[in-house]
CSV table of C-alpha atoms in Angstrom, one decimal:
chain,number,residue,atom,x,y,z
A,13,MET,CA,16.5,-13.9,5.6
A,14,GLU,CA,13.6,-11.7,5.8
A,15,LEU,CA,10.0,-11.8,5.3
A,16,LYS,CA,10.0,-9.7,2.1
A,17,GLN,CA,12.9,-11.8,0.6
A,18,ILE,CA,10.6,-14.9,0.8
A,19,LEU,CA,7.5,-13.1,-0.5
A,20,GLU,CA,9.6,-12.0,-3.4
A,21,ALA,CA,10.4,-15.7,-4.2
A,22,ILE,CA,6.9,-16.8,-4.0
A,23,VAL,CA,5.4,-14.1,-6.1
A,24,PHE,CA,8.4,-14.2,-8.5
A,25,SER,CA,7.9,-18.3,-9.1
A,26,ALA,CA,4.0,-18.1,-8.7
A,27,GLN,CA,2.0,-18.9,-12.0
A,28,LYS,CA,-0.7,-16.6,-10.8
A,29,PRO,CA,-1.3,-13.4,-9.0
A,30,MET,CA,-1.3,-14.0,-5.4
A,31,SER,CA,-3.4,-12.4,-2.4
A,32,ILE,CA,-2.2,-11.6,0.9
A,33,GLY,CA,-4.6,-14.5,2.2
A,34,GLU,CA,-3.0,-16.9,-0.1
A,35,LEU,CA,0.6,-15.8,0.9
A,36,ARG,CA,-0.2,-16.1,4.6
A,37,ALA,CA,-1.6,-19.7,4.1
A,38,LEU,CA,1.6,-20.6,2.3
A,39,LEU,CA,3.9,-19.3,5.0
A,40,ARG,CA,1.6,-21.0,7.8
A,41,GLU,CA,1.4,-24.2,5.9
A,42,THR,CA,5.1,-24.8,5.0
A,43,PRO,CA,6.6,-25.6,8.5
A,44,GLU,CA,3.5,-28.1,9.1
A,45,LYS,CA,4.1,-30.1,5.6
A,46,LEU,CA,7.9,-29.6,5.7
A,47,PRO,CA,8.7,-30.6,9.4
A,48,ASP,CA,12.7,-30.9,8.6
A,49,GLU,CA,12.8,-27.0,7.5
A,50,LYS,CA,10.6,-26.0,10.5
A,51,GLN,CA,13.7,-24.5,12.0
A,52,GLN,CA,13.9,-22.2,9.0
A,53,THR,CA,10.4,-21.8,8.1
A,54,GLY,CA,8.8,-21.6,11.5
A,55,PRO,CA,9.3,-18.1,12.4
A,56,PHE,CA,7.6,-16.7,9.4
A,57,ALA,CA,4.4,-19.0,10.0
A,58,LYS,CA,2.5,-16.6,11.9
A,59,ALA,CA,3.2,-13.4,9.8
A,60,THR,CA,0.1,-11.0,10.2
A,61,ALA,CA,-1.8,-9.5,7.4
A,62,ARG,CA,-0.3,-6.2,7.9
A,63,ALA,CA,3.2,-7.4,7.9
A,64,VAL,CA,2.9,-9.3,4.6
A,65,GLU,CA,1.4,-6.4,2.9
A,66,LYS,CA,4.1,-4.0,4.2
A,67,ALA,CA,6.7,-6.3,3.1
A,68,LEU,CA,5.3,-6.4,-0.4
A,69,GLU,CA,5.0,-2.6,-0.3
A,70,GLU,CA,8.5,-2.2,0.5
A,71,LEU,CA,9.4,-4.6,-2.2
A,72,ALA,CA,7.6,-2.5,-4.7
A,73,ILE,CA,9.3,0.6,-3.9
A,74,GLU,CA,12.6,-1.2,-4.0
A,75,HIS,CA,12.0,-2.6,-7.5
A,76,ASP,CA,10.8,0.8,-8.7
A,77,ASN,CA,13.9,2.4,-7.4
A,78,ALA,CA,16.1,0.1,-8.9
A,79,ASN,CA,14.6,1.0,-12.3
A,80,ARG,CA,14.3,-2.7,-13.6
A,81,SER,CA,12.1,-3.6,-16.6
A,82,TYR,CA,9.4,-5.0,-14.5
A,83,ARG,CA,7.9,-3.7,-11.2
A,84,LEU,CA,5.9,-5.5,-8.5
A,85,ALA,CA,2.2,-4.5,-8.7
A,86,CYS,CA,-1.0,-4.8,-6.6
A,87,VAL,CA,-4.1,-5.3,-9.0
A,88,GLY,CA,-7.5,-6.2,-7.6
A,89,GLY,CA,-5.9,-7.1,-4.4
A,90,ASN,CA,-3.5,-9.7,-5.7
A,91,TRP,CA,0.2,-9.2,-6.2
A,92,GLN,CA,2.3,-10.1,-9.2
A,93,PHE,CA,5.4,-9.1,-11.1
A,94,VAL,CA,4.4,-7.3,-14.4
A,95,THR,CA,6.6,-5.9,-17.2
A,96,LYS,CA,6.8,-2.2,-17.9
A,97,PRO,CA,4.9,-1.0,-20.9
A,98,ASP,CA,7.9,0.3,-22.6
A,99,TYR,CA,9.1,-3.2,-23.5
A,100,ALA,CA,5.7,-4.3,-25.1
A,101,PRO,CA,7.0,-4.4,-28.6
A,102,TRP,CA,9.7,-6.9,-27.9
A,103,LEU,CA,7.4,-9.1,-25.5
A,104,GLN,CA,4.6,-9.0,-28.2
A,105,MET,CA,7.3,-10.5,-30.7
A,106,LEU,CA,8.0,-13.1,-28.0
A,107,VAL,CA,4.6,-14.4,-27.1
A,108,GLY,CA,2.7,-13.0,-30.1
A,109,ALA,CA,0.0,-10.4,-30.4
A,110,LYS,CA,-3.5,-11.0,-28.5
A,111,PRO,CA,-6.7,-10.1,-30.2
A,112,ARG,CA,-7.9,-6.8,-28.2
A,113,PRO,CA,-11.6,-6.7,-27.5
A,114,PRO,CA,-13.6,-3.8,-29.2
A,115,LYS,CA,-13.3,-0.3,-27.2
A,116,LEU,CA,-16.1,0.6,-25.1
A,117,SER,CA,-18.6,3.3,-26.4
A,118,HIS,CA,-19.2,6.5,-24.8
A,119,PRO,CA,-22.5,5.3,-23.4
A,120,ALA,CA,-20.9,2.1,-22.0
A,121,LEU,CA,-18.1,4.2,-20.5
A,122,GLU,CA,-20.9,6.5,-18.9
A,123,THR,CA,-22.9,3.7,-17.5
A,124,LEU,CA,-19.8,1.7,-16.2
A,125,ALA,CA,-18.8,5.2,-14.3
A,126,ILE,CA,-22.1,5.3,-12.6
A,127,ILE,CA,-22.0,1.5,-11.5
A,128,ALA,CA,-18.7,2.1,-10.2
A,129,TYR,CA,-19.6,4.9,-7.8
A,130,ARG,CA,-23.3,4.1,-7.0
A,131,GLN,CA,-23.0,0.4,-6.5
A,132,PRO,CA,-24.9,-1.6,-5.8
A,133,ILE,CA,-27.3,-0.1,-8.4
A,134,THR,CA,-30.4,-0.9,-10.4
A,135,ARG,CA,-31.1,-0.5,-14.0
A,136,ALA,CA,-33.8,2.1,-13.2
A,137,GLU,CA,-31.4,4.3,-11.1
A,138,MET,CA,-28.9,4.1,-13.8
A,139,GLU,CA,-31.4,5.4,-16.3
A,140,GLN,CA,-32.4,8.2,-13.7
A,141,ILE,CA,-28.8,9.7,-14.1
A,142,ARG,CA,-28.1,9.2,-17.7
A,143,GLY,CA,-31.8,10.2,-18.7
A,144,VAL,CA,-31.8,7.4,-21.3
A,145,THR,CA,-32.5,3.6,-21.0
A,146,VAL,CA,-29.5,1.4,-20.6
A,147,ASP,CA,-30.5,-2.2,-21.4
A,148,GLY,CA,-28.0,-2.3,-24.3
A,149,VAL,CA,-25.1,-1.2,-22.6
A,150,VAL,CA,-25.6,-3.0,-19.2
A,151,GLN,CA,-25.7,-6.3,-21.5
A,152,THR,CA,-22.4,-5.1,-23.2
A,153,LEU,CA,-20.9,-4.5,-19.8
A,154,VAL,CA,-22.1,-7.8,-18.5
A,155,ASP,CA,-20.8,-9.6,-21.5
A,156,ARG,CA,-17.4,-8.3,-21.2
A,157,GLU,CA,-17.3,-9.2,-17.6
A,158,LEU,CA,-16.8,-5.8,-16.2
A,159,ILE,CA,-20.0,-5.8,-14.2
A,160,GLU,CA,-22.1,-8.5,-12.8
A,161,VAL,CA,-25.6,-9.0,-10.9
A,162,CYS,CA,-24.8,-8.7,-7.2
A,163,GLY,CA,-28.2,-9.1,-5.6
A,164,GLU,CA,-31.8,-7.8,-5.7
A,165,ALA,CA,-33.1,-4.6,-4.6
A,166,ASP,CA,-35.6,-4.3,-1.7
A,167,ALA,CA,-38.2,-2.6,-4.2
A,168,PRO,CA,-41.4,-3.7,-6.1
A,169,GLY,CA,-40.6,-6.3,-8.5
A,170,ARG,CA,-37.3,-7.1,-6.9
A,171,PRO,CA,-35.1,-5.7,-9.4
A,172,ARG,CA,-31.3,-6.8,-9.8
A,173,LEU,CA,-28.6,-4.8,-8.3
A,174,TYR,CA,-25.4,-4.4,-10.5
A,175,GLY,CA,-21.8,-4.0,-9.4
A,176,THR,CA,-18.2,-4.0,-10.8
A,177,THR,CA,-16.1,-7.3,-10.9
A,178,GLN,CA,-12.8,-8.4,-10.0
A,179,PHE,CA,-11.9,-8.2,-13.8
A,180,PHE,CA,-13.0,-4.4,-13.6
A,181,LEU,CA,-10.3,-4.0,-11.3
A,182,GLU,CA,-7.6,-5.8,-13.3
A,183,HIS,CA,-8.9,-4.1,-16.6
A,184,PHE,CA,-8.2,-0.8,-15.0
A,185,GLY,CA,-5.1,-1.7,-12.8
A,186,LEU,CA,-6.9,-0.7,-9.7
A,187,LYS,CA,-5.9,-2.2,-6.1
A,188,GLY,CA,-9.4,-1.7,-5.1
A,189,LEU,CA,-12.5,0.6,-5.5
A,190,GLY,CA,-10.7,3.1,-3.1
A,191,GLU,CA,-8.2,4.0,-5.8
A,192,LEU,CA,-11.0,5.8,-8.0
A,193,PRO,CA,-10.6,9.5,-8.3
A,194,ALA,CA,-13.0,11.7,-6.6
A,195,ALA,CA,-16.5,11.9,-8.3
A,196,ASP,CA,-18.6,14.4,-5.6
A,197,GLU,CA,-21.0,15.6,-8.4
A,198,LEU,CA,-21.8,12.2,-9.7
A,199,ARG,CA,-22.4,11.0,-6.1
A,200,ARG,CA,-24.4,14.0,-5.2
A,201,ILE,CA,-27.4,12.9,-7.7
A,202,GLN,CA,-30.2,12.2,-5.9
A,203,LEU,CA,-32.3,9.0,-6.8
A,204,GLU,CA,-35.8,8.4,-6.2
A,205,LEU,CA,-35.1,4.6,-6.3
A,206,ALA,CA,-32.0,4.7,-4.5
A,207,THR,CA,-31.3,1.6,-2.7
A,208,VAL,CA,-28.0,2.5,-0.9
A,209,PRO,CA,-26.3,5.7,0.1
A,210,ALA,CA,-23.2,6.9,-1.7
A,211,ASP,CA,-20.2,5.5,-0.3
A,212,LYS,CA,-17.8,8.6,0.5
A,213,SER,CA,-14.8,6.7,0.3
A,214,GLN,CA,-15.1,5.7,-3.5
A,215,GLU,CA,-13.7,7.9,-6.0
A,216,GLU,CA,-13.9,9.1,-9.9
A,217,LEU,CA,-13.3,6.4,-12.4
A,218,PRO,CA,-9.8,7.0,-14.4
A,219,LEU,CA,-11.7,6.6,-18.0
A,220,ASP,CA,-10.4,9.8,-19.6
A,221,ASN,CA,-7.6,8.0,-21.7
A,222,GLU,CA,-10.2,5.0,-22.9
A,223,THR,CA,-12.7,8.0,-23.9
A,224,ASP,CA,-9.9,9.9,-25.8
A,225,GLU,CA,-8.9,6.5,-27.5
A,226,ALA,CA,-12.5,5.9,-28.3
A,227,ASP,CA,-12.9,9.3,-30.1
A,228,ASP,CA,-10.0,8.4,-32.3
A,229,ASP,CA,-11.2,5.0,-33.2
A,230,PRO,CA,-13.6,4.8,-36.2
A,231,ASP,CA,-14.7,1.1,-35.1
A,232,ASP,CA,-15.6,2.7,-31.8
A,233,ALA,CA,-17.9,5.3,-33.5
A,234,ASP,CA,-19.7,2.3,-34.7
A,235,ASP,CA,-20.2,0.7,-31.2
A,236,ALA,CA,-21.4,4.3,-29.9
A,237,ASP,CA,-24.0,4.5,-32.6
A,238,GLU,CA,-25.3,0.8,-31.8
A,239,ASP,CA,-25.6,1.7,-28.1
A,240,ASN,CA,-27.3,4.8,-28.9
A,241,GLU,CA,-29.8,3.2,-31.2
A,242,ASP,CA,-30.5,0.8,-28.1
A,243,ASP,CA,-31.2,3.7,-25.9
A,244,ASP,CA,-33.5,5.4,-28.4
A,245,ASN,CA,-35.4,2.1,-29.4
A,246,GLU,CA,-35.9,1.4,-25.6
């Protein structure tokens, strides 16, 4: 029996995505709580984080090569089995269609990209980059749980700092912020109220598809008009 086979069984049977820490804890606690199985489970109790991650990565490759209807994916640092989009129509009939939230408007997407690359960042800094007020779109992003308050800036008035959430990673299917594509131009913009230097390890947010879809959706145009009105009113 190999470590990756054990992990495959755990992730397959889990009712939720599993993190590396949760998997290691389960491996460690199993021989302690099931002493009769210690001979079989004990050798895996001290598996390192890297060993677990490597085993999961190997599993993911194996499932991709097998061309199954599902794959092993890491989203937001958590591992889970997910079905491929090609099979969505049949699964939709099985579980029912879930209402989709309105698409983000162009101003909201632009602001979200700025936050993703320059976080933690204040509203004033966002406005320096965009050139307009962002009160309306920031509140929209908070309501959609894509961003959150993550502290206060060391500046007069102690303005709030904003950053992306775990749900942001899940929404865009990212393992972590390191998977964002390069956005050197956005990173080079100098801010008078900058609180932290840009992290060179961060890259460009893959929002092109979302933006293209927004252009084709008449409902999204209404969202964009509302956000632009907020910008103008402020």
